[in-house]
CSV table of C-alpha atoms in Angstrom, one decimal:
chain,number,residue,atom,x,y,z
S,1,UNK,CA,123.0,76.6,131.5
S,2,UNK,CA,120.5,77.1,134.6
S,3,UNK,CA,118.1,74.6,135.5
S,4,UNK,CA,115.7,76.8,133.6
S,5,UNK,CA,117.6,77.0,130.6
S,6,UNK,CA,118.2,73.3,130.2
S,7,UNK,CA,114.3,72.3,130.9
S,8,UNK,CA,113.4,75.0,128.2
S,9,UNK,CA,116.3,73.6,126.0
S,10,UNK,CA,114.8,70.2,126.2
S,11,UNK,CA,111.7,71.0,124.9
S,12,UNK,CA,112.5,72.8,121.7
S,13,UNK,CA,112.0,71.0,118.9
S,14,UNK,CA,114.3,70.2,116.1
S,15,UNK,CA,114.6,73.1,113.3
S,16,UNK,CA,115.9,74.4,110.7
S,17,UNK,CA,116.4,78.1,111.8
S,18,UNK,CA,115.8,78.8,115.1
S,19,UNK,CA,115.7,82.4,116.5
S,20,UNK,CA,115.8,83.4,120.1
S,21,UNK,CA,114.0,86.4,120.3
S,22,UNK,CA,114.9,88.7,123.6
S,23,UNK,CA,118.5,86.2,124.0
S,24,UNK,CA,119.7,87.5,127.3
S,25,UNK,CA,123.0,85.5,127.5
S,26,UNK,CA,122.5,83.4,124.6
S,27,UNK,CA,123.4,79.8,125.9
S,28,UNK,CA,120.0,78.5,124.2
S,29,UNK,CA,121.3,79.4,121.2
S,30,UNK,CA,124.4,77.6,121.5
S,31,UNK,CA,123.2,74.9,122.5
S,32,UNK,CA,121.2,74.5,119.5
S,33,UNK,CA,124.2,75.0,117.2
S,34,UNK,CA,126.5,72.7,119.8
S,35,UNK,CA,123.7,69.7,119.2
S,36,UNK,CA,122.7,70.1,115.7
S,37,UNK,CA,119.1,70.9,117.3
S,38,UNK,CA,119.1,73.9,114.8
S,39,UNK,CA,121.1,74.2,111.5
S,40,UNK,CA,120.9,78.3,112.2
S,41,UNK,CA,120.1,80.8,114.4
S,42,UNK,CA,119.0,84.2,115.3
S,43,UNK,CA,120.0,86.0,118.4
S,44,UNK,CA,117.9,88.9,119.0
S,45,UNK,CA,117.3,91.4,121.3
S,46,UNK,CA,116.1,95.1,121.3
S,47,UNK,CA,119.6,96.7,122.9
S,48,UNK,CA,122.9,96.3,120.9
S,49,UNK,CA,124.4,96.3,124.2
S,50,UNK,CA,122.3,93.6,125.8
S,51,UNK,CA,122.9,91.4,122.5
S,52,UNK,CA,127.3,91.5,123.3
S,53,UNK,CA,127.7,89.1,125.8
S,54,UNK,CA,125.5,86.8,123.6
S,55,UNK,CA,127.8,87.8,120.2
S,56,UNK,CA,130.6,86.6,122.3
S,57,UNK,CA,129.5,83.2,123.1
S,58,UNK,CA,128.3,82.3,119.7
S,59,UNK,CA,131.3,84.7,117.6
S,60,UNK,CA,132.8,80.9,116.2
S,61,UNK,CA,129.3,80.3,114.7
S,62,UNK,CA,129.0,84.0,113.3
S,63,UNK,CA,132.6,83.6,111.9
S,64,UNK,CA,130.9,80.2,110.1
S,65,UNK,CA,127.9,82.3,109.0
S,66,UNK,CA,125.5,79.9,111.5
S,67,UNK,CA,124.7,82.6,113.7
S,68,UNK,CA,123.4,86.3,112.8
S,69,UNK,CA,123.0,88.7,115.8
S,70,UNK,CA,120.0,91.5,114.9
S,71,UNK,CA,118.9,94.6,117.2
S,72,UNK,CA,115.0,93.9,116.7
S,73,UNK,CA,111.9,95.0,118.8
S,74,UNK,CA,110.5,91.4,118.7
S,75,UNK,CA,110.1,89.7,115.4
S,76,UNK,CA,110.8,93.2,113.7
S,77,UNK,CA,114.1,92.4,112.0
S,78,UNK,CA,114.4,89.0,112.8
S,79,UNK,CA,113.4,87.5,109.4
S,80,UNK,CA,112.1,84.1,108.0
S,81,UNK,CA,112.5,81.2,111.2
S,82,UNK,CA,111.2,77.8,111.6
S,83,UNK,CA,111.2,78.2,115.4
S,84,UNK,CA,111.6,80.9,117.7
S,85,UNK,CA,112.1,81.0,121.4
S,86,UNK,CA,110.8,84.2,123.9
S,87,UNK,CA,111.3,83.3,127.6
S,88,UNK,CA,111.9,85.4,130.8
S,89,UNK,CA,109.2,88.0,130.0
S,90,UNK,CA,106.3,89.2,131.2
S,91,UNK,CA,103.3,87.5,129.5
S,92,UNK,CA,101.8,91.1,128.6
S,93,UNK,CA,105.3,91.6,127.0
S,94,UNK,CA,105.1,88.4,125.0
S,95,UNK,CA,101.6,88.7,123.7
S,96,UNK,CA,102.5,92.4,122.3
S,97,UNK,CA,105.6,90.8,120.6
S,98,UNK,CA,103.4,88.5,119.0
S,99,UNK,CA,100.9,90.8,117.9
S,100,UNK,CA,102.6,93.0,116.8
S,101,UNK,CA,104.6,90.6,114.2
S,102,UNK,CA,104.6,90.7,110.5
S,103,UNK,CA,105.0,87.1,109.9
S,104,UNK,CA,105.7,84.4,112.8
S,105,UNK,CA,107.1,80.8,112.8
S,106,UNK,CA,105.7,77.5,112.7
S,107,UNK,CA,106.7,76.6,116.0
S,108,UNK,CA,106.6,78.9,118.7
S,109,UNK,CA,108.4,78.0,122.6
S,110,UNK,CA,106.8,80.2,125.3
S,111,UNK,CA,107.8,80.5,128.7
S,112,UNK,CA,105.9,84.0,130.2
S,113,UNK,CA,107.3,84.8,133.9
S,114,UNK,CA,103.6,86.3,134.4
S,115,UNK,CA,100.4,86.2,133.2
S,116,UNK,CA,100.4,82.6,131.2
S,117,UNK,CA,96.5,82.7,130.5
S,118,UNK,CA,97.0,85.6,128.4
S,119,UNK,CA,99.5,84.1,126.3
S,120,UNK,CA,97.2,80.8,125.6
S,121,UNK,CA,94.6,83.3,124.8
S,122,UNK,CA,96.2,84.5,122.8
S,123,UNK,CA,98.6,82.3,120.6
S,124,UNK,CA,94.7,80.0,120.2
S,125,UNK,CA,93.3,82.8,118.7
S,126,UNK,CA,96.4,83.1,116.9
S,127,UNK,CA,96.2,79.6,115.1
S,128,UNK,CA,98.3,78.0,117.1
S,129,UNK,CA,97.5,74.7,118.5
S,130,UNK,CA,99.2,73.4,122.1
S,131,UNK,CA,101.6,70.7,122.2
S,132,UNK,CA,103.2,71.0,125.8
S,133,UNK,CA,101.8,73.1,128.5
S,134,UNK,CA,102.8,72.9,131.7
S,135,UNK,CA,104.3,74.3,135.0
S,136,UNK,CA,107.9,73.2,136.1
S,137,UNK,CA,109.6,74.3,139.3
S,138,UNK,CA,113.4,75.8,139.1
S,139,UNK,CA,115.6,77.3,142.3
S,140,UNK,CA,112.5,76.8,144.5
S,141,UNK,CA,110.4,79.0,141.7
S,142,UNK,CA,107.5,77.9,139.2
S,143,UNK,CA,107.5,78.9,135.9
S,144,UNK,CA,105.3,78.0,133.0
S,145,UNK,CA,106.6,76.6,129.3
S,146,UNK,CA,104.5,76.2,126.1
S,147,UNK,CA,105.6,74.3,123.2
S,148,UNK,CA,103.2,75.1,120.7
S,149,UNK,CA,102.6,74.8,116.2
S,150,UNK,CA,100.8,76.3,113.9
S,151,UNK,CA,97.0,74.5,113.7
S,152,UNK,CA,93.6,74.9,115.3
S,153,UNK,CA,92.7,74.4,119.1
S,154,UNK,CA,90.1,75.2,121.6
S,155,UNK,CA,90.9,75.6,125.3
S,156,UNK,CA,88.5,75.3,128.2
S,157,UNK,CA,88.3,78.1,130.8
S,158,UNK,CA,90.2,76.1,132.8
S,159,UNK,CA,93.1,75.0,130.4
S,160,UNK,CA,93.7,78.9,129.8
S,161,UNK,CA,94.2,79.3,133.7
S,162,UNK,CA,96.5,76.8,134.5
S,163,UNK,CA,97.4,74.6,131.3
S,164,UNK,CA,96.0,71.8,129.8
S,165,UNK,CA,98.8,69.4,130.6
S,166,UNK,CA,99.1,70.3,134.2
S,167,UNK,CA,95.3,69.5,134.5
S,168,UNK,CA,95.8,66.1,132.5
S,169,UNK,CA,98.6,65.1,134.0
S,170,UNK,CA,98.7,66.8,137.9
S,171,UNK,CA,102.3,66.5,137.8
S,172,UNK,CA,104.4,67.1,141.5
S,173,UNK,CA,105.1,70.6,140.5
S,174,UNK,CA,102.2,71.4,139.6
S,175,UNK,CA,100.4,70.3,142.9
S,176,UNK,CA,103.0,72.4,144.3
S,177,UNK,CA,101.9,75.2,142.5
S,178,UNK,CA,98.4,75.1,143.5
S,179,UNK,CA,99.3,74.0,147.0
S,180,UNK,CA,101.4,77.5,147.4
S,181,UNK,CA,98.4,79.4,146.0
S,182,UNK,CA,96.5,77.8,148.8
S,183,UNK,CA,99.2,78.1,151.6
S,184,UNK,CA,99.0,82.2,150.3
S,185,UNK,CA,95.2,82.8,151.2
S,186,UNK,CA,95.4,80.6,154.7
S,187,UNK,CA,97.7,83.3,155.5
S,188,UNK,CA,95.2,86.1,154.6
S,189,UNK,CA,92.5,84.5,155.7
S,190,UNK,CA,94.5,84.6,159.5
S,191,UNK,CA,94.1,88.5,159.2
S,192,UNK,CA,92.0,90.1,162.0
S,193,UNK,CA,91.3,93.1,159.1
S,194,UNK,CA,89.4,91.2,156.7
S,195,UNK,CA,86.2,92.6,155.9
S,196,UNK,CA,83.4,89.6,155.6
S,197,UNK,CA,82.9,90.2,152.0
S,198,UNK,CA,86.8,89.4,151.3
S,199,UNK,CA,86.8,86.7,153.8
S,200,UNK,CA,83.9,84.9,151.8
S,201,UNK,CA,85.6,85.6,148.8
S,202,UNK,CA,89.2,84.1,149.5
S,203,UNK,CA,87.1,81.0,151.4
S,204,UNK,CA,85.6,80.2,147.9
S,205,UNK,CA,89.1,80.8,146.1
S,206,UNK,CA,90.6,78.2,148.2
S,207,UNK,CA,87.4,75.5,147.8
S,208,UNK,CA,87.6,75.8,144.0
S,209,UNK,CA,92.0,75.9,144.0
S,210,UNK,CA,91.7,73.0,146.1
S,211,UNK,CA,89.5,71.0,143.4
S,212,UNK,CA,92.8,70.6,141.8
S,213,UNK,CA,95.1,69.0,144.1
């Protein structure tokens, strides 16, 4: 597994069947089986095609009954899970899969490539509560994971932009992460084509970004 991979990995909790919704390669899955993380699992993606190279990795735990492989559009096919797993989507993506569900699990693992603060608007209005939230850096890229379970919660404005656990804790990364944000605007700010009106506006960007470093 990638970097990526194994930091997602880490943070899915034990279950009893575990679906990975949108599998890609399907090394998350296996890994599951490999550790005993998962008793069972669902690989699932919306091309048959896209869902082979994943069939062949885990084709001893299908032989076992383990493993089922479904072409789904999200959750559509996937059936009763304990925990499922969407990662390397857009966060639009993610929020119609999980809107547009019938039934969804306990535990949900949530790592959006764009647009997090949609998700955590979402999955809280949802009824999911957060239980890890935060912004990890991979091959010199961020990317955001969210661990969450059915229950109530209530973010701040602030926790829905940039995750409460980054805030909480202000981990390396996640300095990083702002720090880039800020590096961005000093280079637009360096433009002789700004109009005044921009200018003031990326100035104020960068005083309140910097509020978190």
């Amino acid at each position: 597994m990638t970097e990526r991979l194994k930091i997602i990995f880490d943070h899915i909790p034990n279950c009893d069947i575990f679906a990975d919704i949108g599998c890609d390669h399907g090394y998350i899955a296996y890994e599951m089986l490999k550790s005993n993380k998962a008793n069972r699992v669902i690989i699932s993606d919306i091309s048959q095609k896209c869902l082979l190279k994943a069939q062949e990795l885990l084709s001893p735990f299908i032989s076992q009954g383990k493993a089922v492989s479904v072409v789904s559009d999200g959750f559509d096919k996937v059936g009763d899970c304990s925990s499922a797993l969407i990662a390397g989507m857009g966060g639009e993506e993610i929020c119609s899969i999980l809107t547009n569900a019938k039934t969804l699990p306990d535990s949900l693992i949530l790592q959006p490539m764009k647009n997090p603060d949609k998700v955590r608007r979402l999955v809280v209005d949802m009824g999911y509560r957060i239980v890890k939230d935060f912004v990890f850096k991979s091959s010199g890229k961020f990317y955001d994971l969210m661990v969450l379970e059915k229950g109530k919660d209530c973010l701040t404005q602030a926790e829905i932009e940039f995750g409460r656990d980054n805030l909480n804790g202000k981990s390396v990364h996640f300095r990083e992460f702002i720090e880039q944000k800020i590096a961005r605007l000093d280079g637009y700010l360096k433009s002789q084509n700004l109009s005044i009106q921009d200018r003031e506006k990326m100035l104020k960007e960068k005083e309140r970004l910097s509020k978190y470093v």
